Coordinates of C-alpha atoms and ligand atoms in Angstrom, one line a residue:
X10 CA 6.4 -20.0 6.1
X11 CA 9.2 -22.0 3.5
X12 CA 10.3 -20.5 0.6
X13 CA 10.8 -21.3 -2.6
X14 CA 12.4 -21.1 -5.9
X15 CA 10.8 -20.3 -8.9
X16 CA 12.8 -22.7 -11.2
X17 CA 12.1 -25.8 -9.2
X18 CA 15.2 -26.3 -6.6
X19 CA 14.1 -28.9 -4.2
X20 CA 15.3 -26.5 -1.0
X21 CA 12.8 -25.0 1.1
X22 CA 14.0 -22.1 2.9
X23 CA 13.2 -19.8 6.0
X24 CA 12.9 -16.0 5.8
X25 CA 16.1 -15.3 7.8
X26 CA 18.2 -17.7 5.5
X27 CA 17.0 -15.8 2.4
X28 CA 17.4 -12.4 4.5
X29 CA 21.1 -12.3 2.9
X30 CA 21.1 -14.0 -0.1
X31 CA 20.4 -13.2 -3.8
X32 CA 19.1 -15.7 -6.2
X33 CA 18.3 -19.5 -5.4
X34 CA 21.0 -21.9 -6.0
X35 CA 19.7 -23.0 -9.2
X36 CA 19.1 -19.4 -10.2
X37 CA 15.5 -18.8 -9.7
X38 CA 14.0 -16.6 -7.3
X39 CA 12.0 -17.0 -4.0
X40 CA 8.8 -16.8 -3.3
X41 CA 7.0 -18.0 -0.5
X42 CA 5.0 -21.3 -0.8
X43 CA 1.6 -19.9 -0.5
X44 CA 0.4 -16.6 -0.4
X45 CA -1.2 -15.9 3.2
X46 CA -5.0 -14.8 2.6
X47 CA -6.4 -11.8 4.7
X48 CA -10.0 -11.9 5.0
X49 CA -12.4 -9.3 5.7
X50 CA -12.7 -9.4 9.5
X51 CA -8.7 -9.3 9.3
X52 CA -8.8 -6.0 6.9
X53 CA -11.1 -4.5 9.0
X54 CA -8.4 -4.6 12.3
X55 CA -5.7 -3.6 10.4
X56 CA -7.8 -0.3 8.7
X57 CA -7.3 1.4 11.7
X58 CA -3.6 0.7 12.6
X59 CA -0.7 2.7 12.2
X60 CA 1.9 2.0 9.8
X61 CA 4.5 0.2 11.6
X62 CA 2.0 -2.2 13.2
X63 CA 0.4 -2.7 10.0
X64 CA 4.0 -3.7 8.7
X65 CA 4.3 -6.0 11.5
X66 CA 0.9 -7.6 11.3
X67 CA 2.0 -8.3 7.1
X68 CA 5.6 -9.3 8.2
X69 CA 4.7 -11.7 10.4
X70 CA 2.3 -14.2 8.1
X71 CA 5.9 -14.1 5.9
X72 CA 8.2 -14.2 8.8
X73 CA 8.6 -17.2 11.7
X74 CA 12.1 -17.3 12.4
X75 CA 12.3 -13.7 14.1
X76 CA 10.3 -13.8 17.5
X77 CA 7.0 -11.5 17.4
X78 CA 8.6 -8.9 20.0
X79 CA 11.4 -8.1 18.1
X80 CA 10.2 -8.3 14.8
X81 CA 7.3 -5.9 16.4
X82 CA 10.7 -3.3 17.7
X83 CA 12.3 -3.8 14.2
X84 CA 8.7 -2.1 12.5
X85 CA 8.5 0.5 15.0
X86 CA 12.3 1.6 14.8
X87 CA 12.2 1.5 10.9
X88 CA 8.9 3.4 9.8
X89 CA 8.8 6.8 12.3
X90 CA 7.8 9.9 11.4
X91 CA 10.9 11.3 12.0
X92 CA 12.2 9.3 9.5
X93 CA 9.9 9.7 6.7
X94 CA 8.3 13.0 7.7
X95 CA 4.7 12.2 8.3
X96 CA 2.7 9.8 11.2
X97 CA 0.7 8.9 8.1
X98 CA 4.5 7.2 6.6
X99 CA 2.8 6.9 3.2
X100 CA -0.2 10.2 2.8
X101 CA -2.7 9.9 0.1
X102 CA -3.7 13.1 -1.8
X103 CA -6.6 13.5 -4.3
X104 CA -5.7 15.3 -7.5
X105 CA -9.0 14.8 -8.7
X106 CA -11.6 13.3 -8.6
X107 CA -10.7 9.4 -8.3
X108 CA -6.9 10.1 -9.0
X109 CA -4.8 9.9 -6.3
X110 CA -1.0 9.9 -5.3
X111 CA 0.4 7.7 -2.7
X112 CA 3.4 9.7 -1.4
X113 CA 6.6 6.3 -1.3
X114 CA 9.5 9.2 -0.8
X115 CA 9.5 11.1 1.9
X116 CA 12.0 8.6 3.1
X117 CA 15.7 10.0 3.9
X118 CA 16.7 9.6 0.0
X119 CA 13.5 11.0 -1.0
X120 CA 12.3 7.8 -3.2
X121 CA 10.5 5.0 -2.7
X122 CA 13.4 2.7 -2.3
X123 CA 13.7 4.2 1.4
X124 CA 10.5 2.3 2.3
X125 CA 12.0 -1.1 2.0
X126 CA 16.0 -0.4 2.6
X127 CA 15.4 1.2 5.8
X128 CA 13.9 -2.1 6.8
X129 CA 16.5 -4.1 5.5
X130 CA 19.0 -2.1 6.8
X131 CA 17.3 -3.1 10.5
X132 CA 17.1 -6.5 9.5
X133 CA 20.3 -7.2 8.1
X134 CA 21.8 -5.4 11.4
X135 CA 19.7 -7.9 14.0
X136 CA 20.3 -10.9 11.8
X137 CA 24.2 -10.4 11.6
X138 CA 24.3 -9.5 15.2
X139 CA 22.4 -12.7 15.9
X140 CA 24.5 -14.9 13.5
X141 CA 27.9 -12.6 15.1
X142 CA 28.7 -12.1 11.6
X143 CA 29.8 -9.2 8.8
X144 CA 28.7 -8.6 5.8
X145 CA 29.9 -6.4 3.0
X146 CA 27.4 -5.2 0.5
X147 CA 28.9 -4.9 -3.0
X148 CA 26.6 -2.7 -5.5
X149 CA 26.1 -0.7 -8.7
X150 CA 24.0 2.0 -8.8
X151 CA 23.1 4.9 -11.2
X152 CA 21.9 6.5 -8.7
X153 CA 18.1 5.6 -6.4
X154 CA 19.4 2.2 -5.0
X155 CA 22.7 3.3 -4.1
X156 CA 21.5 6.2 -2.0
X157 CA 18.6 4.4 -0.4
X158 CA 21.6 1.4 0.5
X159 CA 23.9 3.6 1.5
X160 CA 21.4 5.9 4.1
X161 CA 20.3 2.5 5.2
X162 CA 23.5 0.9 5.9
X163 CA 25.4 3.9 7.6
X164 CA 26.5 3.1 10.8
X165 CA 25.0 -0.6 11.0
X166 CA 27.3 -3.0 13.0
X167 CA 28.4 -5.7 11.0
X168 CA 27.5 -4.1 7.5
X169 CA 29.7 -2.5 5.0
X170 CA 29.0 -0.8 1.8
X171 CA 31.0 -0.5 -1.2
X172 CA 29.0 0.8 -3.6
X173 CA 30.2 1.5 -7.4
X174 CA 28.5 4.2 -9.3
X175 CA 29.5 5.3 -13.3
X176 CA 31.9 8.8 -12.6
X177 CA 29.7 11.6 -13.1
X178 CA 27.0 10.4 -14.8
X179 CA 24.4 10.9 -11.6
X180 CA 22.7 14.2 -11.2
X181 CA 24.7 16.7 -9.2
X182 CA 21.8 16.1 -6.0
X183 CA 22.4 12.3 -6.4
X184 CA 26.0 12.5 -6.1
X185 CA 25.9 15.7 -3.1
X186 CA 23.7 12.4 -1.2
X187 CA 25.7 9.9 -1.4
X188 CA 29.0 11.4 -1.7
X189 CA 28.7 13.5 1.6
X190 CA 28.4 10.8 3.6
X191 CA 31.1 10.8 6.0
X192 CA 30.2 7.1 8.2
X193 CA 33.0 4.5 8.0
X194 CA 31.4 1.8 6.9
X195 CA 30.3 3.4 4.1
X196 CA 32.5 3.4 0.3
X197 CA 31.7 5.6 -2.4
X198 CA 33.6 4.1 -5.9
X199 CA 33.6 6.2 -9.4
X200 CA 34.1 3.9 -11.8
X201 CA 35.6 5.4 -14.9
X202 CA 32.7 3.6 -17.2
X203 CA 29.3 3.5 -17.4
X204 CA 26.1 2.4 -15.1
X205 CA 27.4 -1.3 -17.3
X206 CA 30.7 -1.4 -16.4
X207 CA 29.5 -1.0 -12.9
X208 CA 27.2 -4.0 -13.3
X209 CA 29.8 -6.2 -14.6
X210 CA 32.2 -5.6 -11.9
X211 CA 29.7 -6.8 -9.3
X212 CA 28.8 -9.6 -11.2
X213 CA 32.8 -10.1 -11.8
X214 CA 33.1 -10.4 -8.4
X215 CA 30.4 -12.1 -7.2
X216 CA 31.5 -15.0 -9.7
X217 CA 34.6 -15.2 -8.0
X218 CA 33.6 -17.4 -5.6
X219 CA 36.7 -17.7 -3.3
X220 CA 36.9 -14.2 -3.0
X221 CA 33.0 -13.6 -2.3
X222 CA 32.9 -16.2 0.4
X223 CA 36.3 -15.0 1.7
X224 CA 35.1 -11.4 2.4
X225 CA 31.5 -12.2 3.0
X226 CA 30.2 -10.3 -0.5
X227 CA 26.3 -9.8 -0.2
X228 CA 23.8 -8.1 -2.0
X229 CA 20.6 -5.5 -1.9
X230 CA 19.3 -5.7 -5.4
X231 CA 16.0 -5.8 -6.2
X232 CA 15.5 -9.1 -6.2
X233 CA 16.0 -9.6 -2.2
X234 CA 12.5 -10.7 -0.9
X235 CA 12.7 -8.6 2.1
X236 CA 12.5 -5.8 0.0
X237 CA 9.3 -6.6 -2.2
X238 CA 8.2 -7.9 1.4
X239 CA 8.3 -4.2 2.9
X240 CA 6.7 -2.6 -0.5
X241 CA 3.6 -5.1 -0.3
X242 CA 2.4 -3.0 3.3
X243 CA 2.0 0.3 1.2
X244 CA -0.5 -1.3 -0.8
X245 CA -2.7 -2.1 2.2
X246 CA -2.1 1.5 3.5
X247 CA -2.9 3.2 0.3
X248 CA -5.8 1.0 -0.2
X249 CA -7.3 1.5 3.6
X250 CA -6.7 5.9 2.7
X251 CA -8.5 5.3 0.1
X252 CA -11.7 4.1 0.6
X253 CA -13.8 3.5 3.5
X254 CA -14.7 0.2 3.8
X255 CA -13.0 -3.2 2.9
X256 CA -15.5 -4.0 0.2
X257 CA -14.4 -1.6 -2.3
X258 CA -12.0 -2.2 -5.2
X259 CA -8.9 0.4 -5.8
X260 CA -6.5 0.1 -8.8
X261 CA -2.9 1.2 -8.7
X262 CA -0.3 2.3 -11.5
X263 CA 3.4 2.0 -10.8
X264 CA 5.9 3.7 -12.1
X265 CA 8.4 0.3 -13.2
X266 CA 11.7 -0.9 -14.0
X267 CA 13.2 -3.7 -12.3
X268 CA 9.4 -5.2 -11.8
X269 CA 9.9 -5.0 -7.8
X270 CA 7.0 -2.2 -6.9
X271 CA 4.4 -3.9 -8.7
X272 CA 5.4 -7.4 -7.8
X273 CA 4.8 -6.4 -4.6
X274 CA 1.5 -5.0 -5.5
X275 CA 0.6 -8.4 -7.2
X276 CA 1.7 -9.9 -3.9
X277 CA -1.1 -7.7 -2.2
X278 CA -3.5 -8.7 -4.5
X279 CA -3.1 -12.4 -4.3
X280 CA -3.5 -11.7 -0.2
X281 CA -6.5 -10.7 -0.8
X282 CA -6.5 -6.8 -0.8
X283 CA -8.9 -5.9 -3.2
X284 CA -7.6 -4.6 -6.2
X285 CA -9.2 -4.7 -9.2
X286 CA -6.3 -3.6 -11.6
X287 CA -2.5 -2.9 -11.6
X288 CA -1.3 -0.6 -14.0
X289 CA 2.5 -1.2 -15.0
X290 CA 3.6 2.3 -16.2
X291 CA 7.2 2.2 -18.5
X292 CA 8.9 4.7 -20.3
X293 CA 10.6 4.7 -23.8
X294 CA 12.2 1.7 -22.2
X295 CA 8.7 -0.6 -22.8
X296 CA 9.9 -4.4 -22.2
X297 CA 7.2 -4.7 -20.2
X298 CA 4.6 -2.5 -21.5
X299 CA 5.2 -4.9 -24.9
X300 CA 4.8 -8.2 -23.1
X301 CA 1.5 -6.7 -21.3
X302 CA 0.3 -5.4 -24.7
X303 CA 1.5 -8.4 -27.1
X304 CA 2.7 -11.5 -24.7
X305 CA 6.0 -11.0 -26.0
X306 CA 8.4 -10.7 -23.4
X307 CA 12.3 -9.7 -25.5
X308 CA 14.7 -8.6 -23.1
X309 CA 16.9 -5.5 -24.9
X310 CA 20.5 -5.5 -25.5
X311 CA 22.9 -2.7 -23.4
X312 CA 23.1 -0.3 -27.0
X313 CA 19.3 -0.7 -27.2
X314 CA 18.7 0.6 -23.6
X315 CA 17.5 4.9 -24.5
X316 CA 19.0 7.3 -21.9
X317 CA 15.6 8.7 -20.6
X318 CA 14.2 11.7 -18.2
X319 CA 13.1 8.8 -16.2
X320 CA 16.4 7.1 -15.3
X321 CA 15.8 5.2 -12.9
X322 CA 13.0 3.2 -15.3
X323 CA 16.0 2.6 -18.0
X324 CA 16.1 -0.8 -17.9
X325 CA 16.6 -3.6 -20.3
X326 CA 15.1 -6.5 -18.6
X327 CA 13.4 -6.6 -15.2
X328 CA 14.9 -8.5 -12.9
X329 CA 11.4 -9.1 -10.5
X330 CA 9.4 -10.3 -13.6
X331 CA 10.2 -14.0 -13.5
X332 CA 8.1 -14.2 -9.7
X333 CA 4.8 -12.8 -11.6
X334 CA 5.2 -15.1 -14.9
X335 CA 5.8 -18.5 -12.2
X336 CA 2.5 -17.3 -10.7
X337 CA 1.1 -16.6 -14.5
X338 CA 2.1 -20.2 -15.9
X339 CA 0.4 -21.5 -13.0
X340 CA 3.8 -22.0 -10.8
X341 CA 5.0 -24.6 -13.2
X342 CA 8.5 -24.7 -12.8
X343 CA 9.5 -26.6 -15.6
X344 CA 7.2 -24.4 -18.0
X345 CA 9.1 -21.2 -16.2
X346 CA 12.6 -22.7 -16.7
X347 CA 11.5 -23.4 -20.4
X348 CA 10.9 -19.8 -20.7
X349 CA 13.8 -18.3 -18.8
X350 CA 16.3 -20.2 -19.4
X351 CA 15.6 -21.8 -22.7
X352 CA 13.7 -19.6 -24.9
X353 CA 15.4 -16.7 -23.0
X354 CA 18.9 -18.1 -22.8
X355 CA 18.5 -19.1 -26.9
X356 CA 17.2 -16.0 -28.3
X357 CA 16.3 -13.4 -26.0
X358 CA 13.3 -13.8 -25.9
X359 CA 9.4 -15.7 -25.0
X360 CA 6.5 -15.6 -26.4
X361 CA 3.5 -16.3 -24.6
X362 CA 0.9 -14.8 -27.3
X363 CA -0.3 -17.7 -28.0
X364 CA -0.3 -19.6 -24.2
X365 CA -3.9 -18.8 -22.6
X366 CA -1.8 -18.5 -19.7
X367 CA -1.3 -15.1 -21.5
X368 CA -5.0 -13.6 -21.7
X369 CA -4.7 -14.3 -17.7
X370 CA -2.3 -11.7 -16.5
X371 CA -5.0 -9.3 -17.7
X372 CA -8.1 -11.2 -17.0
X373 CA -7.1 -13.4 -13.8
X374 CA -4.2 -11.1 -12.4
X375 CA -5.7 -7.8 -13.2
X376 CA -2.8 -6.3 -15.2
X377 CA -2.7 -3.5 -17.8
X378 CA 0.1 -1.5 -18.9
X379 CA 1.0 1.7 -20.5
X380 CA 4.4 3.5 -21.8
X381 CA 5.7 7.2 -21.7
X382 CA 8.0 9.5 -23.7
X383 CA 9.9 12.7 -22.9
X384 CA 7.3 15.0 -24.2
X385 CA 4.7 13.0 -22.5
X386 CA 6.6 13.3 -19.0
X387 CA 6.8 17.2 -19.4
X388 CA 3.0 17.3 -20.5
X389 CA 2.2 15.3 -17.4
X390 CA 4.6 17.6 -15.1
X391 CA 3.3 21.1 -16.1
X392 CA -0.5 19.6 -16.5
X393 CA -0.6 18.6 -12.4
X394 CA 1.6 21.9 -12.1
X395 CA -1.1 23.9 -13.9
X396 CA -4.3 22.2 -12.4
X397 CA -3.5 21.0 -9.0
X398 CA -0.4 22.9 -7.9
X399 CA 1.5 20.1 -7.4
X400 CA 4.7 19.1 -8.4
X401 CA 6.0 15.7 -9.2
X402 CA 8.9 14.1 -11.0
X403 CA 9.0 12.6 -14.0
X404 CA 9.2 8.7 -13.0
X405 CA 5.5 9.6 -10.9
X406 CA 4.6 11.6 -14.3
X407 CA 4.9 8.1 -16.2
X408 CA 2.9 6.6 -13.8
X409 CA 0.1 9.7 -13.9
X410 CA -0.2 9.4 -17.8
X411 CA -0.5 5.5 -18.0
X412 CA -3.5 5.7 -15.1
X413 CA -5.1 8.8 -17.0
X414 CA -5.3 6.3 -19.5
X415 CA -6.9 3.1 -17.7
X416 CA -9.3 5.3 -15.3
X417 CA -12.6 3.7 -15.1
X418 CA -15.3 5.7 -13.6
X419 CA -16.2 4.8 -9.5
X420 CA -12.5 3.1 -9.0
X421 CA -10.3 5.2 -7.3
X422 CA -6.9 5.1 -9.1
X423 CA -4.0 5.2 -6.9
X424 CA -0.5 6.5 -8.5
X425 CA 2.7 5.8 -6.4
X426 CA 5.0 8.5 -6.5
X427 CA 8.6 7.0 -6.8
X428 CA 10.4 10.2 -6.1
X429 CA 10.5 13.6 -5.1
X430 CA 11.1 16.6 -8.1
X431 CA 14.1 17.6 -6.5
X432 CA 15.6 14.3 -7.5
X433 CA 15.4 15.2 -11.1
X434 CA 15.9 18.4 -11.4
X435 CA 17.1 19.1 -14.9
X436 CA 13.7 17.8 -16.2
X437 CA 11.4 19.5 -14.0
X438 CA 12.9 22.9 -14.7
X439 CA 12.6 22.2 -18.4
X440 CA 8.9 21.7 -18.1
X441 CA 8.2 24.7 -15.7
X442 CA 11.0 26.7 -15.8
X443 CA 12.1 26.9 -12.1
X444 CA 13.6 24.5 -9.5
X445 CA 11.5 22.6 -7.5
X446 CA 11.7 23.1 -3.7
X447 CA 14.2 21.5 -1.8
X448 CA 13.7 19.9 1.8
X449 CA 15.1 21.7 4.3
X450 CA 17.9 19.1 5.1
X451 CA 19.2 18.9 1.9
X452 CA 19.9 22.6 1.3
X453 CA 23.7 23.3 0.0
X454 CA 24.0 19.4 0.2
X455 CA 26.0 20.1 -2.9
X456 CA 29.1 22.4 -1.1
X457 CA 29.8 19.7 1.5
X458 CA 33.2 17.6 1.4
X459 CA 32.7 14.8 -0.7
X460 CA 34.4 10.8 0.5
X461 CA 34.9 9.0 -2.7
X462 CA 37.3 7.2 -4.8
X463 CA 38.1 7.1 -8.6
X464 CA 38.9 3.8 -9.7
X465 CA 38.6 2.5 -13.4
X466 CA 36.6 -0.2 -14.7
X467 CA 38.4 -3.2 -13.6
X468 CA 37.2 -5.9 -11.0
X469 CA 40.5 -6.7 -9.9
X470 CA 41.0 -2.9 -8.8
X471 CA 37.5 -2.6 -6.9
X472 CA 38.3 -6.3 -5.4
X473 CA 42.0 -4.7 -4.1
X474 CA 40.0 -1.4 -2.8
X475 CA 37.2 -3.9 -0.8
X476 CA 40.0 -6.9 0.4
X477 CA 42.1 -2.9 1.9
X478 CA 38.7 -1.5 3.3
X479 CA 37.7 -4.8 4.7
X480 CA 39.9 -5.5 8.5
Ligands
PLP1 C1 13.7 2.1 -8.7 C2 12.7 3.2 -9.2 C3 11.6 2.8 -10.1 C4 11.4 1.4 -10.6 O1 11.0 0.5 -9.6 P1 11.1 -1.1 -9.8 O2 10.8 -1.7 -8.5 O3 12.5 -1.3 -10.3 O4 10.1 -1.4 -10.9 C5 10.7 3.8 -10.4 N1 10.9 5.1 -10.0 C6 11.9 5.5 -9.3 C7 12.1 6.9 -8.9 C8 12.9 4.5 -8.8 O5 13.9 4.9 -8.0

């Protein structure tokens, strides 16, 4: 399998020599060159399988340049019970009647990020080892991707983490996670600043290039393929718990931000995997609910990006979208780089209303879209309270209120729950009044030492902390 990238760059790659990088060189992103196609006989073997031979079976149409055996050791060492609680890896539980929830964070940071950065975390490990070279992973993080990178990384060979994060602006829980970590290779970094500054200074430097290539500067943002990779298995398992045969169509909603769960969703469905529609649930922060709704797609600027109860859906443009719009336009890269770079570049902005590319995400690709407020969230939380006895957080609440509203009778409706309650406290105890329940390992998380440095919003200072941390 060769990738490629979406804004045209001759290159073909190999899974392993995209394993590490970010963008393409001409700054599109990678996608393979053909989506594999799973018929039925080939969804009726893997309905039985457990989950980490499931993620083999799906890794291994994308990946050539790891042999089978260990590629087969790197699944069963990533997606273990003991590691994400269940045999099942992902459980399905009916609500009601056609409504379910696919359970994505049981994973050690309790959200769904865990199911992909544990993988890569294996991955980047056996492909350093094999190149007998280091890496040090520079991030920002308000606070799900740095937790999930950071319980991912600890104690790889040949990885570091420095991860920035704004100074006490993540919850108390999200701090006690990361913060407590006591590995070696793993650095906390308060910037005095906010989730922005923290962005700039990775960007700041990554654009040095002498410095990035001196001290081997890499990445785990949501762009990495490896991740939407890992994210596309869930889909099969949610889809095989939910039905019980291969000739039944399920939909899913998806909690979103960066675009990288449903992308990988879309990446499913272009397999093969039957599903008939994929819901992209937003909050107050609707970039994408608008471009689904109107065909506008206007990115927002940093003062127009609300605070929300669903945090880790705060974004102001989403970083995945560009692979779904190369497959929308028909994978014309020219058209894409016209709409990216151009229109994007120029005024912030596309507009694809009147394209008949447009009417296709809905009618060829199956997409809807819905958005959420604050009130809405706490509806949603004490509704499922009230009803089912179950708790969820507010990101999965978002996701639960856009399905309610695209149910169609006979489809099952599949919600992915992003996180765990516990995550988000504050929110959940203003709908219900009490704390939700906290897993075992987690209890007094809070009290324990805390290995972290202050440093202020300046690249130069994080580069002199990294170039100190790095022999
Ligand atoms: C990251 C995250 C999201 C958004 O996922 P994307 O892949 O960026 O669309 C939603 N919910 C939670 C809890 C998250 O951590």
């Amino acid at each position: 399998m060769n990738y490629l990238s979406t804004r045209g760059h001759a290159d073909r790659k190999r899974f392993c020599e995209i394993l590490l990088e970010g963008l393409a060189p001409d700054g599109g992103l990678y996608l393979p060159e053909t989506y594999p196609q799973v018929d039925t006989a080939t969804l009726a073997k893997w309905r039985t399988l457990p989950y980490n031979e499931l993620a083999f079976e799906i890794l291994s149409l994308y990946v050539d340049d790891i042999p089978a055996a260990d590629l087969k050791a790197i699944c069963a060492k990533t997606y273990t019970a003991e590691v994400f609680g269940t045999d099942e890896i992902v459980p399905l539980r009916e609500l009601e009647d056609g409504v379910y929830l696919e359970a994505l964070s049981n994973g050690p940071t309790l959200a769904f990020k865990d199911m992909a950065m544990q993988l890569l975390g294996n991955l980047f490990e056996y492909e350093l080892a094999r190149r007998g070279a280091e890496l040090n992973i520079l991030g920002a993080t308000s606070g799900d991707t740095g937790s999930a990178a950071e319980y991912a990384m600890r104690g790889k060979k040949g990885v570091r983490v420095f991860m920035t994060s704004p100074d006490g602006r993540m919850s108390p829980f999200q701090q006690a996670q990361m913060f407590s970590l006591q590995d070696a290779n793993i650095h906390n970094i308060a910037i005095t600043g906010v989730f922005d500054d923290c962005q700039d200074i990775v960007k700041a430097v990554s654009n040095d290039l002498a410095f990035k290539r001196k001290y081997r500067i890499g990445t785990v943002n949501s762009i990495n393929w490896a991740r939407l990779l890992a994210q596309v298995v869930y889909y099969f398992a949610g889809y095989f718990q939910a039905t019980a045969s291969n000739d039944k169509p399920v939909s899913f909603t998806v909690p979103s931000g960066n675009f990288g769960n449903v992308c990988a969703g879309h990446v499913a469905r272009m397999m093969g995997l039957p599903i008939q529609t994929l819901v992209v649930a937003t909050n107050e922060n609707d970039v994408l609910d608008e471009f689904f709704r109107t065909g506008v797609y206007r990115v927002r600027a940093a003062v127009d990006t609300h605070e929300t109860s669903s945090p880790s859906m705060d974004i102001s443009k989403a970083s995945n979208f560009e692979r779904f719009v190369f497959d929308l336009v028909g994978r014309d890269a020219a058209r894409l780089r016209q709409l990216f770079v151009d229109d994007l570049g120029l005024t912030g902005s596309f507009d694809l209303s009147a394209d008949p590319a447009f009417k296709q995400a809905a009618e060829r690709f199956g997409f809807r879209s819905g958005r959420s407020t604050h009130a809405d969230r706490l509806a949603m939380i004490r509704d499922t309270e009230k009803r089912f006895a179950t708790l969820i957080d507010p990101h999965t609440a978002d996701g639960l209120k856009a399905a309610r509203e695209q149910l169609v009778p006979g489809v099952p409706m599949v919600v992915l729950e992003t996180a765990l309650p516990i995550k988000f406290a504050a929110t959940v105890v203003e709908a219900l009044g009490e704390e939700p329940a906290r897993p075992k390992k987690f209890e007094g998380i809070e009290a324990l030492p805390k290995r972290v440095v202050q440093l202020p919003a300046d690249a130069e200072a994080v580069k002199a902390y990294i170039a100190q941390h790095c022999d």
